[in-house]
CSV table of C-alpha atoms in Angstrom, one decimal:
chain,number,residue,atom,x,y,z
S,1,UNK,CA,-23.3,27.3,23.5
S,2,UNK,CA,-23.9,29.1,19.9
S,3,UNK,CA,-22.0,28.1,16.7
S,4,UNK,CA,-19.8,31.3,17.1
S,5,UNK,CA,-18.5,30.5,20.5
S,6,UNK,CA,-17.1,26.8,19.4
S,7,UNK,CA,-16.1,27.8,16.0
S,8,UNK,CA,-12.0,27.5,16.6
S,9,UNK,CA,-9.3,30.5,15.8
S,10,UNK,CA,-8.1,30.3,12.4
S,11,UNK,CA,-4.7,29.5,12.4
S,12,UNK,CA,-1.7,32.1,12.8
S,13,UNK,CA,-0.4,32.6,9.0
S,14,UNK,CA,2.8,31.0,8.1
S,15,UNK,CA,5.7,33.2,8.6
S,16,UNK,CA,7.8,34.2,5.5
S,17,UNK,CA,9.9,37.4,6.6
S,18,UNK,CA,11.8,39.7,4.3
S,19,UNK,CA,14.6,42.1,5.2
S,20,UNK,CA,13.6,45.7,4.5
S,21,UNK,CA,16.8,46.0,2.7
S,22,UNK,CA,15.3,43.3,-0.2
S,23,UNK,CA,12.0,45.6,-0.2
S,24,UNK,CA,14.3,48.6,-1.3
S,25,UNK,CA,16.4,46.6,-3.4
S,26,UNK,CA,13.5,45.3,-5.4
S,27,UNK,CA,12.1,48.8,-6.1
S,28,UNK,CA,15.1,50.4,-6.9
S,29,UNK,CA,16.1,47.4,-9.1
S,30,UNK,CA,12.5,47.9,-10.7
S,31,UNK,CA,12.9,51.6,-11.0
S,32,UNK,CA,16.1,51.5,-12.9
S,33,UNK,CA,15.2,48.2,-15.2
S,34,UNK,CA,11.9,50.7,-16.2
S,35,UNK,CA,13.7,53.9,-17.0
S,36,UNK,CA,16.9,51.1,-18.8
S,37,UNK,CA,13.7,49.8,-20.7
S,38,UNK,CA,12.2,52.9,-21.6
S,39,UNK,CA,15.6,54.1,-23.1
S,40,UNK,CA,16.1,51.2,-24.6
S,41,UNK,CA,12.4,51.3,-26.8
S,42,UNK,CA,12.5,54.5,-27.7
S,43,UNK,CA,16.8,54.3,-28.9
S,44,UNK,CA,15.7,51.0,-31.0
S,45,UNK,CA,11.9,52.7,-32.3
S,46,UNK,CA,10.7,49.3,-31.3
S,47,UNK,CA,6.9,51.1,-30.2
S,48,UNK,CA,6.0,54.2,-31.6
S,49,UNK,CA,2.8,54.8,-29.5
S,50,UNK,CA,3.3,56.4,-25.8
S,51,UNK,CA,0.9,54.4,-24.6
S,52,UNK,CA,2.4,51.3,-25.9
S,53,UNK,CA,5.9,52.2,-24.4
S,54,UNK,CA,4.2,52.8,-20.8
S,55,UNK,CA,2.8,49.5,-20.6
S,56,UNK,CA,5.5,47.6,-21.8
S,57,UNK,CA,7.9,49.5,-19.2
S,58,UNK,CA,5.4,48.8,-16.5
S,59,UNK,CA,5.5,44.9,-17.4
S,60,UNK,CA,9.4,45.1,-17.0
S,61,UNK,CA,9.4,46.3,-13.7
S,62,UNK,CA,6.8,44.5,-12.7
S,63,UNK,CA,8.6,41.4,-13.9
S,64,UNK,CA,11.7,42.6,-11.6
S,65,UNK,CA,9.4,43.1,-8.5
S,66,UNK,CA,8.6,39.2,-9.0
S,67,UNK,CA,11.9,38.0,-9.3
S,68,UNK,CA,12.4,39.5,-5.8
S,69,UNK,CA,9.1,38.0,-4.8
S,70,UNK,CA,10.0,34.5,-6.0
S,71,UNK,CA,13.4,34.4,-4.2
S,72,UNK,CA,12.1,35.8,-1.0
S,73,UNK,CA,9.0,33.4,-0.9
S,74,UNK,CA,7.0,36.8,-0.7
S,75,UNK,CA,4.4,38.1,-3.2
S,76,UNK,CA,3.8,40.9,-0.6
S,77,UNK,CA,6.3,42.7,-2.1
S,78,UNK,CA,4.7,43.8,-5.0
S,79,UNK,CA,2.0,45.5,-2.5
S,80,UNK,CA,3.0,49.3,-2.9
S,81,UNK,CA,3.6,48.7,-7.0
S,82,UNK,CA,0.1,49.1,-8.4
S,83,UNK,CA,0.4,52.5,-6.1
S,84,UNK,CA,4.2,53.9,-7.0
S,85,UNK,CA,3.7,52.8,-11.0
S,86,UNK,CA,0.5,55.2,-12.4
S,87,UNK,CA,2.6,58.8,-11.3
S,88,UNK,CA,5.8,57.7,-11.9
S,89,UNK,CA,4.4,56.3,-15.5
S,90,UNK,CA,2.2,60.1,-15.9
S,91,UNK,CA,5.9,61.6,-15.4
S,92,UNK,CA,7.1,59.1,-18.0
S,93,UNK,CA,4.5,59.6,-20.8
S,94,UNK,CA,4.6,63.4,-20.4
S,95,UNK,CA,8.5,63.6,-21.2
S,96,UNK,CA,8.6,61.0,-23.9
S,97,UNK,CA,5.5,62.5,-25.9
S,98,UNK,CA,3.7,65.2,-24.1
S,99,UNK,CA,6.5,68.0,-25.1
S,100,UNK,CA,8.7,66.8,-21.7
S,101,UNK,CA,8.9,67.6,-18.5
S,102,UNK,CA,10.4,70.9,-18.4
S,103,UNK,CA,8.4,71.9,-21.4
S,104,UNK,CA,4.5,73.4,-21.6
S,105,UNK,CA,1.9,71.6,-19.6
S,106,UNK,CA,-1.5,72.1,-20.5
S,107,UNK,CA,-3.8,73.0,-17.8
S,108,UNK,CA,-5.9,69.1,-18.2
S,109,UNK,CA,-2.0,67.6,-17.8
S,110,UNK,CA,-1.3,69.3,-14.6
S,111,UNK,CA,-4.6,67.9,-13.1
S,112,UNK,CA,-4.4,64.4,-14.2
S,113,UNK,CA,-0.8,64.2,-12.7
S,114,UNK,CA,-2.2,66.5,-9.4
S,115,UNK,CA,-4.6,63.5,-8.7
S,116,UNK,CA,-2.7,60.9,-9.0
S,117,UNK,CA,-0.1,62.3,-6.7
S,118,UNK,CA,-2.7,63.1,-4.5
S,119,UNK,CA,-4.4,59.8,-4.7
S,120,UNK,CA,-0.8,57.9,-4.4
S,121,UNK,CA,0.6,60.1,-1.7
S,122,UNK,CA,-3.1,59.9,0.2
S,123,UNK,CA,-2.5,55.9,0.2
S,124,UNK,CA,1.1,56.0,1.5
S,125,UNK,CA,0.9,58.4,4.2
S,126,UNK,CA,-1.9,56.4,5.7
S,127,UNK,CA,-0.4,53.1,5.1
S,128,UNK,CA,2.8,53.4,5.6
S,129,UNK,CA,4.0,50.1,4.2
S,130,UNK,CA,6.2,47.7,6.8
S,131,UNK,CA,8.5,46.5,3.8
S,132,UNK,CA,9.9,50.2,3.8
S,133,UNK,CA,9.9,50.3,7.5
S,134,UNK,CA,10.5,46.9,9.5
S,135,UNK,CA,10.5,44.4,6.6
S,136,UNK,CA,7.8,41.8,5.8
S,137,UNK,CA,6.7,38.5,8.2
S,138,UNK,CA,3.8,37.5,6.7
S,139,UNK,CA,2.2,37.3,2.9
S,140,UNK,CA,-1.2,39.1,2.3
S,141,UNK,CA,-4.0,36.3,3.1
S,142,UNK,CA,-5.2,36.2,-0.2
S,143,UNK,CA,-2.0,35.4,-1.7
S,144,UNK,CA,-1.4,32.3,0.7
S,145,UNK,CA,-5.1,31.1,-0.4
S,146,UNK,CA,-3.8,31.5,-4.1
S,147,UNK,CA,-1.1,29.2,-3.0
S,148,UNK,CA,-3.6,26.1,-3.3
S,149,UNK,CA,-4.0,26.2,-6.4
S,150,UNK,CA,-3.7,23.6,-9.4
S,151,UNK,CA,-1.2,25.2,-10.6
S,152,UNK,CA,3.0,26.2,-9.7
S,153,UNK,CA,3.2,28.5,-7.2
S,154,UNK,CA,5.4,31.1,-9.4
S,155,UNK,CA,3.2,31.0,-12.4
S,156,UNK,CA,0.4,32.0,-10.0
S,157,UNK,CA,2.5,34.7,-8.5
S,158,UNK,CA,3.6,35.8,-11.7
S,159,UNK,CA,0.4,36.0,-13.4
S,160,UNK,CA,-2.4,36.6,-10.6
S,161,UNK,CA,-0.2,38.2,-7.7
S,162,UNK,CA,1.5,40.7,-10.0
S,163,UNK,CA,1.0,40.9,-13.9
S,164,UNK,CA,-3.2,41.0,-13.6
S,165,UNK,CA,-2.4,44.0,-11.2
S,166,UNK,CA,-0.3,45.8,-12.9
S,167,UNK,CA,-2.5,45.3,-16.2
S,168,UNK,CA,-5.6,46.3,-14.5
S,169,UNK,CA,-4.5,49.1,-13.0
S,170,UNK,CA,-2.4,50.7,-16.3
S,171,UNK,CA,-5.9,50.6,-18.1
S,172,UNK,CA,-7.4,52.1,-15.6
S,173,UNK,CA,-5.1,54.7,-16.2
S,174,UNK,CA,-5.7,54.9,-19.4
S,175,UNK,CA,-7.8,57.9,-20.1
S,176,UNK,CA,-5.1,60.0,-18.0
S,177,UNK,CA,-2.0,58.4,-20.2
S,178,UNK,CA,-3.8,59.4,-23.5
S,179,UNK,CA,-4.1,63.2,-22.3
S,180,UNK,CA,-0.4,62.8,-20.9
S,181,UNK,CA,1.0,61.8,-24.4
S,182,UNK,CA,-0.1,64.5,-26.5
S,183,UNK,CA,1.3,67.6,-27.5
S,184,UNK,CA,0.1,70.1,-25.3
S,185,UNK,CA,-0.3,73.0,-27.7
S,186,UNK,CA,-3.1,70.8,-29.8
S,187,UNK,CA,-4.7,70.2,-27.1
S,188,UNK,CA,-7.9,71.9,-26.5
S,189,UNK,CA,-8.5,74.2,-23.2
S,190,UNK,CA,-9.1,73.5,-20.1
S,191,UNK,CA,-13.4,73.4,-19.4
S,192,UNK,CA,-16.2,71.7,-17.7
S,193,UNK,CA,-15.1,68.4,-18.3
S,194,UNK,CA,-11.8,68.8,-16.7
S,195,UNK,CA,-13.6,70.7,-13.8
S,196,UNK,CA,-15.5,67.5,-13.4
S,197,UNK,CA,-12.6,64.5,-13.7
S,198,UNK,CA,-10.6,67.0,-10.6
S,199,UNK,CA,-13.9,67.2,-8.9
S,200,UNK,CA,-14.3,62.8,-9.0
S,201,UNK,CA,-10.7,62.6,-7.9
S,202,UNK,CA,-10.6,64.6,-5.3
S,203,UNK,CA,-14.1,63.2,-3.9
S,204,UNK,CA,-13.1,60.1,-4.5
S,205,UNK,CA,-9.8,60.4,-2.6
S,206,UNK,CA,-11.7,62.3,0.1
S,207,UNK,CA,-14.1,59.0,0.7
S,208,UNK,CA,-11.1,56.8,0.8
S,209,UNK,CA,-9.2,59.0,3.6
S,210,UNK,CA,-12.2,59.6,5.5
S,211,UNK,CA,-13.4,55.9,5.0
S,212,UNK,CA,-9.7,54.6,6.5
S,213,UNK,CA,-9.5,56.5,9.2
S,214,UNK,CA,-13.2,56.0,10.5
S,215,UNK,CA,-11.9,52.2,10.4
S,216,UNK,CA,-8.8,53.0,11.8
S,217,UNK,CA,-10.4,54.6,15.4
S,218,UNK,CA,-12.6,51.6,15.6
S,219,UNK,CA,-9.8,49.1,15.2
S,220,UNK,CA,-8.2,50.9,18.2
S,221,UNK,CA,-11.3,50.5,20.4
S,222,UNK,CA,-10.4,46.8,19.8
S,223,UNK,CA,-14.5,46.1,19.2
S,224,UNK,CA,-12.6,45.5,15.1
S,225,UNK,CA,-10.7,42.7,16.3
S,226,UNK,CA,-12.8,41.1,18.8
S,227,UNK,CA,-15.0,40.6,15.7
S,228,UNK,CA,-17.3,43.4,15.6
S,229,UNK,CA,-18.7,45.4,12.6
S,230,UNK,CA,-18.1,49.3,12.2
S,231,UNK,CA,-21.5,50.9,11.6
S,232,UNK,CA,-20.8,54.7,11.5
S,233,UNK,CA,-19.7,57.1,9.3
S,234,UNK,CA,-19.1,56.4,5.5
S,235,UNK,CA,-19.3,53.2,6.9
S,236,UNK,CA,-23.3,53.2,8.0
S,237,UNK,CA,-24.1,53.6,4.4
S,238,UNK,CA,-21.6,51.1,2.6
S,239,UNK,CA,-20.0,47.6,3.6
S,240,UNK,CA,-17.0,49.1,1.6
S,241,UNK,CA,-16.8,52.8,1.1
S,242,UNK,CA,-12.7,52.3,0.8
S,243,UNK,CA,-13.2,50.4,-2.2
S,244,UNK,CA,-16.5,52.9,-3.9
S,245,UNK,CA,-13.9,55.7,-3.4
S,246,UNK,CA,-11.3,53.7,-5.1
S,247,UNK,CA,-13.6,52.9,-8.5
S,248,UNK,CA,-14.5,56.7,-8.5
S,249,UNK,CA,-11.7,58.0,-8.6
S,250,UNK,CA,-10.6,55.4,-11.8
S,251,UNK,CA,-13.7,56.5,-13.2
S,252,UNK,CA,-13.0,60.2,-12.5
S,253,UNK,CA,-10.2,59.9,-15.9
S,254,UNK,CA,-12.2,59.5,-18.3
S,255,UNK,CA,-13.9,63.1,-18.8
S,256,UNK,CA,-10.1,64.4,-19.0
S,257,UNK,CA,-10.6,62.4,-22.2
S,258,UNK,CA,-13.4,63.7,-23.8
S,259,UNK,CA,-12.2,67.1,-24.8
S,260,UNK,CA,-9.5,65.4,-27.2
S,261,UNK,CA,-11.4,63.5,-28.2
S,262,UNK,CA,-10.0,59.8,-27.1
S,263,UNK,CA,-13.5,58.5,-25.8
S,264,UNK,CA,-15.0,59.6,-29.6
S,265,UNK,CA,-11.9,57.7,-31.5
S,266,UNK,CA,-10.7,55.1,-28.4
S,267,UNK,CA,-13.9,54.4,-26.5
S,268,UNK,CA,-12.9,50.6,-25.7
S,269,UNK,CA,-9.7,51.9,-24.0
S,270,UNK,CA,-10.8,54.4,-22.3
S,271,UNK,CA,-13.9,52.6,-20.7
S,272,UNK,CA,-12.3,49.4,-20.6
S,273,UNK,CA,-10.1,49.8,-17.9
S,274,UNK,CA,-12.4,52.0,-15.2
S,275,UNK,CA,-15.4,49.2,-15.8
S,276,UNK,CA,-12.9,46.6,-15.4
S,277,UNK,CA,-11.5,48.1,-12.1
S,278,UNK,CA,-15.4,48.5,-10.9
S,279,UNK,CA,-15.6,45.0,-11.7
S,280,UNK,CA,-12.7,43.6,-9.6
S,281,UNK,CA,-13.8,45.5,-6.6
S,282,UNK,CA,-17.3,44.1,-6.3
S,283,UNK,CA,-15.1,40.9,-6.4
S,284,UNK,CA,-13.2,41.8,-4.2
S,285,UNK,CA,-15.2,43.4,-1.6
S,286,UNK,CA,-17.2,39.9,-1.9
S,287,UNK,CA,-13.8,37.9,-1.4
S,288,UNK,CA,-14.2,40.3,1.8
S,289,UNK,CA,-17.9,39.7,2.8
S,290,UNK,CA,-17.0,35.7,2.9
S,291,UNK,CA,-13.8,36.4,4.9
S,292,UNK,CA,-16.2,38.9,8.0
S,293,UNK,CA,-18.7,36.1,7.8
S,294,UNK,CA,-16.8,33.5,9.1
S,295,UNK,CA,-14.4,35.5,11.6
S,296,UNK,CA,-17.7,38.0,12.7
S,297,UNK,CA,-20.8,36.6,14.3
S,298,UNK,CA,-23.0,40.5,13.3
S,299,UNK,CA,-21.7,40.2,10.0
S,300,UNK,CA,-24.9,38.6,8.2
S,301,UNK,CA,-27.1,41.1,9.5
S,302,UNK,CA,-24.5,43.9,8.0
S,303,UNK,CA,-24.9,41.7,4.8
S,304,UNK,CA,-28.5,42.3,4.9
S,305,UNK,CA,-28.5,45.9,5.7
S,306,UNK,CA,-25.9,47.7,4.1
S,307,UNK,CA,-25.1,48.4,0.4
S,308,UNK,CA,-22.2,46.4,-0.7
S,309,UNK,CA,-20.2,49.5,-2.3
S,310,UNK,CA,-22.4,52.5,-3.6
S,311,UNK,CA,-23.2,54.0,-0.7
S,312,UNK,CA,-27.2,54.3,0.2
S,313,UNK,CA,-29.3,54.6,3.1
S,314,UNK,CA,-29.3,51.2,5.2
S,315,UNK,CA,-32.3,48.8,5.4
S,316,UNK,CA,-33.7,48.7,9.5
S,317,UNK,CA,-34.6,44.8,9.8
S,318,UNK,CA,-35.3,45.8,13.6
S,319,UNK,CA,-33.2,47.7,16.7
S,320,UNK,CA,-29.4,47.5,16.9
């Protein structure tokens, strides 16, 4: 009998429901303690910069979503943040210091905030999270790993569950926020690089839809859960073209900032956050390639064959 056949289940994960109504009622809560926060900096001048303003709101609101997560034993509920926060902040930045919402747009504005509604509203129409639905019964498996750790279970939650998040993804954002809080009748024209950051984006969301759904069909052959490996598609040429698609499109911001100039005075925030984001999804997609070893006997072979994120034609070690 092999290895595979005697290797036990894993365990069911522990149960830790949450109403949907405490789902709602943390984002709402969130929503409002951001725009109160907002106000608040701006009637007091205690940041001048945009920038500035936008991260500190996020980190409020973000602070909000924890307090929910703490008292509902959940840290699953800050899932759809890092999703909802970069257009609702675009929105934010523009009215504050980018000559407001119902003033002039310039042409490289209305295309940062086009892909990042596209690439939000591309996420939540194919994952249509069950907190907004049905309410939440278990906690994302890598949070419950996190809660081994030497260290209290709310400063880990507080810290690696939601602040490094929200942090990572605002600089990734970065490039778009700086475009968002300018004037937009300094800002130089629409060109080339701005065809190019909409042409990323909308590649990059493109690999990530057609990337989910491929999976999506072969979960509902049930070969996914019976502990097979999906070797078609996007899939054939990457162990993780979900997460290639999702560094593009981070990375597809930063020509909207050349034409102002922001890579030229700010390269280390512009660059910082896309390189960072590239780097956490390499981790990730290893955290991933540990997790389908142990649960999927063909996985090693996969391992061997297929590029871990950029896609590329797969090494043949012999027939399927």
């Amino acid at each position: 009998m092999s290895e595979e056949a005697t290797r036990p289940d894993p365990p069911p994960p522990p149960r830790r429901p949450v109403p949907a109504l405490q789902c709602y009622l943390a984002y709402v809560t969130a929503l409002l303690g951001g725009a109160g926060a907002w106000w608040f900096i701006l009637d007091r001048s205690l940041i001048e910069d945009p920038f500035w303003i936008g991260f500190a709101v996020t980190c409020v609101s973000t602070l909000i979503v924890w307090v929910f997560s703490i008292a509902n034993d959940n840290s699953s509920i800050y899932d759809p943040y890092w999703v909802i926060a970069p257009p609702l902040l675009a929105l934010g930045l523009k009215a504050t210091a980018g000559g407001g919402l119902l003033g002039p747009w310039s042409g490289r504005q209305i295309a940062v905030v086009a892909c990042l509604w596209l690439w939000a509203l591309r996420y939540h129409t194919m994952y249509s999270w069950a907190g907004w639905r049905t309410g939440l019964v278990h906690e994302d498996w890598r949070y419950e790993a996190m809660r081994s750790a030497p260290v209290p279970y709310w400063l880990n939650s507080l810290l690696g569950m939601h602040y490094f998040p929200t942090v990572l993804v605002y600089f990734a954002f970065a490039p778009g926020a700086l475009v968002l809080a300018v004037d937009p009748s300094t800002a130089p024209r629409f060109g080339i690089w701005d065809v190019l950051g909409v042409s990323g984006a909308v590649t990059a969301v493109a690999i990530e839809f057609f990337a989910d759904e491929q999976l999506r069909k072969y979960r509902e052959t049930g070969a996914y859960e019976a502990g097979g490996t999906i070797r078609h598609g996007l899939w054939k040429y990457s162990r993780h073209p979900n997460y290639f698609g999702e560094v593009l499109f981070w990375f597809s911001l930063i020509p909207f900032a050349i034409p102002g100039g922001f890579l030229q005075s700010q390269p280390a925030l512009v660059l910082s956050g896309p390189i960072a984001m590239g780097i956490f999804f390499r981790f990730s997609s290893w955290l991933m390639d540990v997790r389908s070893l142990e649960r999927r006997p063909q996985y090693g072979r996969v391992v061997e064959e297929v590029s871990a994120m950029l896609p590329w034609f797969p090494k043949r070690s012999g027939p399927l």
